[in-house]
Tab-separated table of C-alpha atoms in Angstrom:
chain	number	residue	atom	x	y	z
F	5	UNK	CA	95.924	81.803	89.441
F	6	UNK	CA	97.015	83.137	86.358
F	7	UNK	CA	97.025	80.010	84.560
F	8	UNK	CA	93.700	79.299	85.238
F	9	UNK	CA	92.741	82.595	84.252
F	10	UNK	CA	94.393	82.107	80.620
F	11	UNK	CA	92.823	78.846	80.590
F	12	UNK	CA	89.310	80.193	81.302
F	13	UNK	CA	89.110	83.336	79.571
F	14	UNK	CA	91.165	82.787	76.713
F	15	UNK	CA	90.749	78.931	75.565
F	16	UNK	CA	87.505	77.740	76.996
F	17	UNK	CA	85.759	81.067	77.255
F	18	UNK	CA	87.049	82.781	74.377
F	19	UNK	CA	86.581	86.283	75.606
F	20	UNK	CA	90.026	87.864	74.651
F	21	UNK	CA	93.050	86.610	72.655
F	22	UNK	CA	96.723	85.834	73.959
F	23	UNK	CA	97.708	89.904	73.615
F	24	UNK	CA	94.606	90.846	75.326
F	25	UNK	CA	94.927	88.499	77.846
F	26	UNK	CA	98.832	90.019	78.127
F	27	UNK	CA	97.509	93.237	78.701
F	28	UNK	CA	95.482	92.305	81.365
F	29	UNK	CA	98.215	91.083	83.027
F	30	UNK	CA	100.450	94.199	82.412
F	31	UNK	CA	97.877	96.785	83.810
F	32	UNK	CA	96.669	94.030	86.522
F	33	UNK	CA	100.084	93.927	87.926
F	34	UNK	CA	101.281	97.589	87.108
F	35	UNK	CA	98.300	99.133	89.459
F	36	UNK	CA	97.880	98.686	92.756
F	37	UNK	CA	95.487	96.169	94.490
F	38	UNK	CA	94.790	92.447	94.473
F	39	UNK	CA	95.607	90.901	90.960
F	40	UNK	CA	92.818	88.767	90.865
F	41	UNK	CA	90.473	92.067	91.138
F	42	UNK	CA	92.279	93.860	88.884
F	43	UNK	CA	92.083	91.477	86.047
F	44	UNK	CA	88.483	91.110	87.036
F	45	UNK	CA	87.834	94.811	86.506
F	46	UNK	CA	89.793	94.591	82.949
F	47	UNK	CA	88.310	91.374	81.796
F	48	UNK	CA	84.799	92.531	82.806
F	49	UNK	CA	85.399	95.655	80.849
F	50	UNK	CA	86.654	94.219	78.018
F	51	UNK	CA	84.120	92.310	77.501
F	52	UNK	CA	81.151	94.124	78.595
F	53	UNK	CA	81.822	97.998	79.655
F	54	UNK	CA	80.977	99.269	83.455
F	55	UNK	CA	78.267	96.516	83.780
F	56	UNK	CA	80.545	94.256	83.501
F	57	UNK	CA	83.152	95.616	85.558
F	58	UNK	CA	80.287	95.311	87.892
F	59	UNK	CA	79.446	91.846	87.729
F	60	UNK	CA	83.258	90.824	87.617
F	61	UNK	CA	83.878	92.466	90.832
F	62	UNK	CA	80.859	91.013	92.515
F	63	UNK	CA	81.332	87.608	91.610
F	64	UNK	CA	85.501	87.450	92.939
F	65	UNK	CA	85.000	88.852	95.971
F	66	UNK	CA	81.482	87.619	97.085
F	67	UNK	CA	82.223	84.368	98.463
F	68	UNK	CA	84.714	84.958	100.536
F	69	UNK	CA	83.240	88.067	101.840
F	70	UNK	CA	80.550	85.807	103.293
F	71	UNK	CA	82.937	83.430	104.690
F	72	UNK	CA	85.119	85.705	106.059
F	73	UNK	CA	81.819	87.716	107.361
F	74	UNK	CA	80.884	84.022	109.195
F	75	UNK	CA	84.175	83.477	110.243
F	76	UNK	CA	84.708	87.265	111.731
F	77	UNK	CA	81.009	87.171	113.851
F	78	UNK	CA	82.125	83.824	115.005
F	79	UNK	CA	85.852	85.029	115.540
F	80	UNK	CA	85.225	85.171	119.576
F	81	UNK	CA	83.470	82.041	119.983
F	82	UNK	CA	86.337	80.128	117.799
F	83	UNK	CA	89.317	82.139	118.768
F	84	UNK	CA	88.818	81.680	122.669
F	85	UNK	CA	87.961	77.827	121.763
F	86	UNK	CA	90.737	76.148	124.020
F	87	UNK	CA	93.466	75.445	122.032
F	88	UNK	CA	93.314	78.144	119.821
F	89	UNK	CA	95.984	79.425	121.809
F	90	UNK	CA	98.484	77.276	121.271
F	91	UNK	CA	97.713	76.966	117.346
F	92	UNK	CA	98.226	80.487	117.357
F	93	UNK	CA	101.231	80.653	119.164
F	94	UNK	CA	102.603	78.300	116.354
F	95	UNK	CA	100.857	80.708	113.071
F	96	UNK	CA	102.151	83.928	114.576
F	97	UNK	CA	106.054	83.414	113.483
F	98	UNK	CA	104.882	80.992	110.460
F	99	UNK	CA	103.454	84.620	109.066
F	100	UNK	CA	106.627	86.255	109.220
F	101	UNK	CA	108.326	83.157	107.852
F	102	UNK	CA	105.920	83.729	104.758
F	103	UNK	CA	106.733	87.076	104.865
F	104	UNK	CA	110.394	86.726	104.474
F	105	UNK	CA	109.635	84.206	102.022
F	106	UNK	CA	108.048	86.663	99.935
F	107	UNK	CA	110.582	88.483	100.325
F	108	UNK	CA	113.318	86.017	98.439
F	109	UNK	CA	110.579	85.040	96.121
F	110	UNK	CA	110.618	88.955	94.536
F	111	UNK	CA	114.443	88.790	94.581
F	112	UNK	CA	114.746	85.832	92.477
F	113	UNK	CA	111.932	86.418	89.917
F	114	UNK	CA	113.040	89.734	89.516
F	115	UNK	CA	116.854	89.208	88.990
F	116	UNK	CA	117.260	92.951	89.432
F	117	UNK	CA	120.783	94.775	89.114
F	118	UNK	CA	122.450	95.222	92.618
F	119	UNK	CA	121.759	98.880	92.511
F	120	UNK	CA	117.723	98.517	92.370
F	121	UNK	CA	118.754	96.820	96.090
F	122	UNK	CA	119.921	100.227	97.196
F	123	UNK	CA	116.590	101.688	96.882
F	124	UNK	CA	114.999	98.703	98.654
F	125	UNK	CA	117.468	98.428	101.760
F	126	UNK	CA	117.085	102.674	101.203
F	127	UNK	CA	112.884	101.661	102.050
F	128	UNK	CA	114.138	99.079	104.609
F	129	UNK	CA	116.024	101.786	106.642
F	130	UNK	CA	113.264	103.919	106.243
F	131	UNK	CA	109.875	102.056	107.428
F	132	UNK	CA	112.012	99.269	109.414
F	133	UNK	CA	114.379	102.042	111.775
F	134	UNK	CA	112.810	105.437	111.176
F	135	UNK	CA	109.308	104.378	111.487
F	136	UNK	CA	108.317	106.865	107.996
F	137	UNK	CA	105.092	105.881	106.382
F	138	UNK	CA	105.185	103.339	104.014
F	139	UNK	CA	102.775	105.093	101.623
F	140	UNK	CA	104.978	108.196	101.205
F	141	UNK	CA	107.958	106.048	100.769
F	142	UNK	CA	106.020	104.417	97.754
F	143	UNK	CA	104.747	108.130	96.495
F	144	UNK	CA	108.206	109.108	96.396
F	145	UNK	CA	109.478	105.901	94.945
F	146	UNK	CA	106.741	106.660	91.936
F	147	UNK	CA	107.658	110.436	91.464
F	148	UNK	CA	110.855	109.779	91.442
F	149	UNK	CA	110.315	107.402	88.650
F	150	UNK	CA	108.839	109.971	86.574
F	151	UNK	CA	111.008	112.495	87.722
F	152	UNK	CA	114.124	110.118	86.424
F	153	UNK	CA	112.490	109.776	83.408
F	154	UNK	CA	111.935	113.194	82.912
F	155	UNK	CA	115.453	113.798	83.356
F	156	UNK	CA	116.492	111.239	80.550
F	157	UNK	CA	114.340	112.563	78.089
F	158	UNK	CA	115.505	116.294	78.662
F	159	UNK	CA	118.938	114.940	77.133
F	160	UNK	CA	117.065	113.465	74.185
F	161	UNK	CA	115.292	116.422	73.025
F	162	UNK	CA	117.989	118.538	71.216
J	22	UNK	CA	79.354	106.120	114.873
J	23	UNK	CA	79.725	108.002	111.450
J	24	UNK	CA	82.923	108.856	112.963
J	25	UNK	CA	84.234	105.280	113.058
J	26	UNK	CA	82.609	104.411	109.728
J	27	UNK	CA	84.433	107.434	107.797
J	28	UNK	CA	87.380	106.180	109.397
J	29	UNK	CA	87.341	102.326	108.820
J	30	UNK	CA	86.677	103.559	104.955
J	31	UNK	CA	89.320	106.334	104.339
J	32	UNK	CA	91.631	103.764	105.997
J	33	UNK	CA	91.102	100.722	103.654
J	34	UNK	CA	90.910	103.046	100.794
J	35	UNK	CA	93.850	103.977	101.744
J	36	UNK	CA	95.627	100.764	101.662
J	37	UNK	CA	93.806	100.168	98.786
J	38	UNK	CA	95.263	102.798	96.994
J	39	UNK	CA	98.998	102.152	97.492
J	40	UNK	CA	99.166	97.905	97.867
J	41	UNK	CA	101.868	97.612	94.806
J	42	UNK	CA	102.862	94.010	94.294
J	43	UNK	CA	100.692	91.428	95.458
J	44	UNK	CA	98.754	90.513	99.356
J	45	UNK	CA	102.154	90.883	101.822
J	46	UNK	CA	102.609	94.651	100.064
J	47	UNK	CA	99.841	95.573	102.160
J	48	UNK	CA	100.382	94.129	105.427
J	49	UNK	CA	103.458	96.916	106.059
J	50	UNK	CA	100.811	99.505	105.337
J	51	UNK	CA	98.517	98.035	107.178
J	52	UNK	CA	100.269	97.840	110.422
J	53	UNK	CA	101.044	100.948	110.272
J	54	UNK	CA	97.490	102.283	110.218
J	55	UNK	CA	95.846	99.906	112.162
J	56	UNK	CA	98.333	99.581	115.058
J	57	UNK	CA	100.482	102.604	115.076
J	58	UNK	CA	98.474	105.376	113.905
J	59	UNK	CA	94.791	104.406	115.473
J	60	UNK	CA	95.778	101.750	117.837
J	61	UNK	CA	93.075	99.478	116.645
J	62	UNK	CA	94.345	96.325	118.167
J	63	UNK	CA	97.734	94.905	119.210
J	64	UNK	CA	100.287	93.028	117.056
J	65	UNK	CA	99.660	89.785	118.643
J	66	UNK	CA	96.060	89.793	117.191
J	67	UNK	CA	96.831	91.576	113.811
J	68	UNK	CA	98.796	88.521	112.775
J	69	UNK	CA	96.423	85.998	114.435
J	70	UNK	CA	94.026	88.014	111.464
J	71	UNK	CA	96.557	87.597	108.743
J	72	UNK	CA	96.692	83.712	109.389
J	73	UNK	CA	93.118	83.436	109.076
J	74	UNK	CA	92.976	85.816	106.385
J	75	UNK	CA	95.738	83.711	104.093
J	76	UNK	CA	94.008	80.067	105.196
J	77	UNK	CA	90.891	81.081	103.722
J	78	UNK	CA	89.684	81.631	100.060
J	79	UNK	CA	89.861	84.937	98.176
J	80	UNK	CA	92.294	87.451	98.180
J	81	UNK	CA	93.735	88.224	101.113
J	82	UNK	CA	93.406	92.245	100.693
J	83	UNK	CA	89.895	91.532	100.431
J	84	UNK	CA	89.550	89.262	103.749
J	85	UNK	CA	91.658	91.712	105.855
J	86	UNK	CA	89.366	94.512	105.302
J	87	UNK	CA	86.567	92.555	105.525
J	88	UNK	CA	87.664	90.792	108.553
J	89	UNK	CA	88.878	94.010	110.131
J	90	UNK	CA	86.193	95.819	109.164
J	91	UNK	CA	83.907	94.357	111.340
J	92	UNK	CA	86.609	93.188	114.113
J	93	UNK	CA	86.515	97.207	114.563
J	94	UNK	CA	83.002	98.377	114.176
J	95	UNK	CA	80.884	95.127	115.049
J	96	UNK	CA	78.559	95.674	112.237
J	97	UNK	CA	78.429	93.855	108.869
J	98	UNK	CA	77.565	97.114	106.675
J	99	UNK	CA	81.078	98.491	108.294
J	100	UNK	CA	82.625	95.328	106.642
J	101	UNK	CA	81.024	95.557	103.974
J	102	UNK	CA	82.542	99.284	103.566
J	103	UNK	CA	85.794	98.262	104.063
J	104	UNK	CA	85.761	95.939	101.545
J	105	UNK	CA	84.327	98.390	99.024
J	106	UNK	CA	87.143	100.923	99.892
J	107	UNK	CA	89.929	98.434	100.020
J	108	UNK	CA	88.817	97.301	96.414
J	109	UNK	CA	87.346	100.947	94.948
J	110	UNK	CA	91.032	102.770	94.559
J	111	UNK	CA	92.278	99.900	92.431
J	112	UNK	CA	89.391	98.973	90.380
J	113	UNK	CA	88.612	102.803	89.475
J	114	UNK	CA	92.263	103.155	87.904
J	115	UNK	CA	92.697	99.618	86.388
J	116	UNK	CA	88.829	100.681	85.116
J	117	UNK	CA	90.924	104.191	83.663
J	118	UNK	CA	93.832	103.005	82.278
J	119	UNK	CA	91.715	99.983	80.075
J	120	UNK	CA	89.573	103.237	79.021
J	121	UNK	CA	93.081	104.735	78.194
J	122	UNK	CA	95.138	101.369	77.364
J	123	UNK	CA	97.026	102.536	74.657
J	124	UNK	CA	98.701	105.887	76.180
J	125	UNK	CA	99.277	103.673	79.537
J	126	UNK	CA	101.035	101.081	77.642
J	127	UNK	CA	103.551	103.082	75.739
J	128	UNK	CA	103.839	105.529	78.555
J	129	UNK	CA	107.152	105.545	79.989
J	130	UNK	CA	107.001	108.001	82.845
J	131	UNK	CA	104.732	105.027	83.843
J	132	UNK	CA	106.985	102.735	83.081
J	133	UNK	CA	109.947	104.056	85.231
J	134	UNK	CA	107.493	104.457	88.189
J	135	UNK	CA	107.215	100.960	88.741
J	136	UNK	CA	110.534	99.997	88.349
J	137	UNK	CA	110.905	102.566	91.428
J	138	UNK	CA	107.974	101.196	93.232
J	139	UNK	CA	109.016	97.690	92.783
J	140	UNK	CA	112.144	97.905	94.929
J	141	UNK	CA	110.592	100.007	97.235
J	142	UNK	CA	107.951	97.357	97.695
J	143	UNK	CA	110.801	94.290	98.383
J	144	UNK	CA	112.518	96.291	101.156
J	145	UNK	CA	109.033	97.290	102.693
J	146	UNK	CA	107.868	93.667	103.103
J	147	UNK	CA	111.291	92.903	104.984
J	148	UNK	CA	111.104	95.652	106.981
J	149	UNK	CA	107.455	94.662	107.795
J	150	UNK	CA	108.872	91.370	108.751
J	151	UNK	CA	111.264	92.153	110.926
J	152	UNK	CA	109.119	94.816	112.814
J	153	UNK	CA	106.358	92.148	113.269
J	154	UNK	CA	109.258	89.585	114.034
J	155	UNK	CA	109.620	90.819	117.808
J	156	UNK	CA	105.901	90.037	118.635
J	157	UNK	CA	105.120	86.608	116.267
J	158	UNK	CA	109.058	85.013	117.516
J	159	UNK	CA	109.041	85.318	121.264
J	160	UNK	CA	111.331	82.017	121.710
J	161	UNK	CA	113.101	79.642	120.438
J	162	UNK	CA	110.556	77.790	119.198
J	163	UNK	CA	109.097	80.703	117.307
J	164	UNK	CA	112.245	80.801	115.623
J	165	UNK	CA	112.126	77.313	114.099
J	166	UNK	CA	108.389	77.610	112.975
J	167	UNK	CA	109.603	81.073	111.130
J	168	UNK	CA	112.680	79.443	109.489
J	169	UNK	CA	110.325	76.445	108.806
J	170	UNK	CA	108.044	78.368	107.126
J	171	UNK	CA	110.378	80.195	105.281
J	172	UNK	CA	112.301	77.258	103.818
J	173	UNK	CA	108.697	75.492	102.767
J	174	UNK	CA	107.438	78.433	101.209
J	175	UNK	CA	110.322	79.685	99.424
J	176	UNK	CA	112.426	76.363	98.560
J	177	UNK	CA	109.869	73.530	98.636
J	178	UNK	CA	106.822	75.826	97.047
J	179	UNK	CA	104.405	74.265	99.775
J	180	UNK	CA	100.790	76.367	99.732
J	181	UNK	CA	101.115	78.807	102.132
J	182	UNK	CA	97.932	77.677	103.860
J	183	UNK	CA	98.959	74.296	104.535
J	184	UNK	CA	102.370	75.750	106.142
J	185	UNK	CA	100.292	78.176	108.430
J	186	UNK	CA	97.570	74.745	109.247
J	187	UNK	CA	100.753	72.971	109.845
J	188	UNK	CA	102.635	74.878	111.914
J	189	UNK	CA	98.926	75.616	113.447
J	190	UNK	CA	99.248	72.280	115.022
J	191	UNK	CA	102.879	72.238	115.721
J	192	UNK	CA	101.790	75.227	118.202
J	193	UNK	CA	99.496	73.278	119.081
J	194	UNK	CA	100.770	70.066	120.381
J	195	UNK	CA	103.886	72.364	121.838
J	196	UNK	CA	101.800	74.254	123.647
J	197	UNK	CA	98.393	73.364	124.136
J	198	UNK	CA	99.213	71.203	127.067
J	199	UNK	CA	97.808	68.049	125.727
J	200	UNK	CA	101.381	66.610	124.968
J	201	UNK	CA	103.232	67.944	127.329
């Protein structure tokens, strides 16, 4: 996706250059949400304010909000066709499979130091064995981060 | 009716809201709200949604809440309003901090955050897995379609929808009868 992105808006397109199109990807990927809305919300306000915002949004998510809208009214009719069963039977652990992929994907690109891991087996614990909610486990994750922060730059200012 | 509506909304914006890290970041979140807090449907059929929702185009944040959205309300506008309030959260700061780029960018309290959060986020999705694990891998052959997947999506790169079509009709001519 990304490629295509740089491709599109900054060769054939011409709307930002390569440290535009950087930050894009830095506040795309920093906030939370899909990436491909995100840097649909930045690009389209970049290049033309809230209307543009507008239109970016509307154009990536319209299509497959009507697929998915045809494929969701029809979900009975298709789901209880007879062998959807069995096909099913067959995605169901393939998910978790991608899941767990996932999973190694983030360890590799990241190449974080061992003690990062603490935190996430810390979250595994947490939301896998003591059932707490993931979103507080994130909240905590991010005020801790400033609160860290915080606590470096107290030293600094003498 | 307005009840359910509210509901489906404040949910998705919800998940919206704190998906750090890409489409699997919010399936954790998701099962948590959908199947443990409200009950909305079982396991069994939330990840029969996820399949569809990664085999077809778009984001799959996007088709979830749009899928879901009407799977729990019946009506299109509901779907509609999911989708809004799965996207709204993000867009609105994404919208704020490109309004505010240059403070975000040399911000470091911001910084530090997401170093925080991106752990976090790692051990979530494996903790998803493995709670979701018990219901998806129910024998042994649900074991080799999982480590299957797992070995063609991490080591071979293979598009995750052909892996979930594929192993679509592995289930199927295991278990549809046809074969055997």
């Amino acid at each position: 996706m990304i490629p295509l992105f740089e491709q599109e808006f900054v060769h054939k397109r011409r709307w930002m250059d390569d440290q535009d199109f950087l930050n894009m990807l830095t506040v795309a990927s920093a906030a939370p949400g899909p990436l491909a809305v995100n840097s649909a919300v930045f690009t389209g306000f970049h290049i033309a304010g809230l209307p543009g915002v507008l239109a970016a949004v509307i154009g990536c998510i319209l299509s497959p909000v009507i697929v998915i809208l045809i494929l969701a009214v029809n979900y009975e009719r298709f789901r209880s066709m007879t062998y959807a069963d069995s096909a099913f039977r067959g995605i169901r652990p393939a998910v978790v499979g991608l899941m767990a992929a996932a999973v190694y994907n983030l360890v590799k690109r990241n190449k974080l130091r061992w003690t990062w891991y603490s935190l996430s087996v810390l979250a595994f614990i947490a939301i896998g064995f003591l059932h707490v909610d993931p979103i507080l486990i994130i909240a905590l994750a991010g005020v801790a981060g400033v609160a860290f922060q915080k606590y470096l730059d107290r030293g600094r200012r003498t | 009716m307005t009840n359910i509506v509210w509901q489906v909304f404040s949910v998705f914006f919800k998940i919206g809201l704190f998906t750090f890290g890409g489409g699997y970041a919010m399936i954790p979140i998701m099962q948590r709200e959908i199947i443990q807090i409200h009950g909305w449907m079982s396991t069994a059929e939330f990840l029969d949604i996820v399949g569809v929702a990664e085999m077809t185009p778009g984001v799959i944040a996007v088709n979830m809440a749009t899928f879901l959205g009407y799977r729990l309300s019946g009506a299109v506008p509901v779907a509609l309003l999911a989708t809004l309030g799965v996207v709204l959260p993000s867009s609105i700061i994404v919208f704020t901090i490109s309004y505010f780029f240059k403070r975000f960018r040399d911000s470091l309290y911001v910084r530090r955050a997401l170093e925080f959060i991106r752990p976090v986020v790692l051990g979530m999705i494996a903790s998803a897995a493995l709670l979701l694990f018990r219901e998806a891998v129910v024998d042994a052959a649900g074991v080799f379609i999982a480590i299957g997947a797992f070995y063609l999506s991490a080591f071979r790169k293979v598009n995750p929808i052909l892996i979930l079509l594929g192993m679509g009709a592995v289930g199927f001519l295991l278990w549809s009868g046809v074969f055997f």
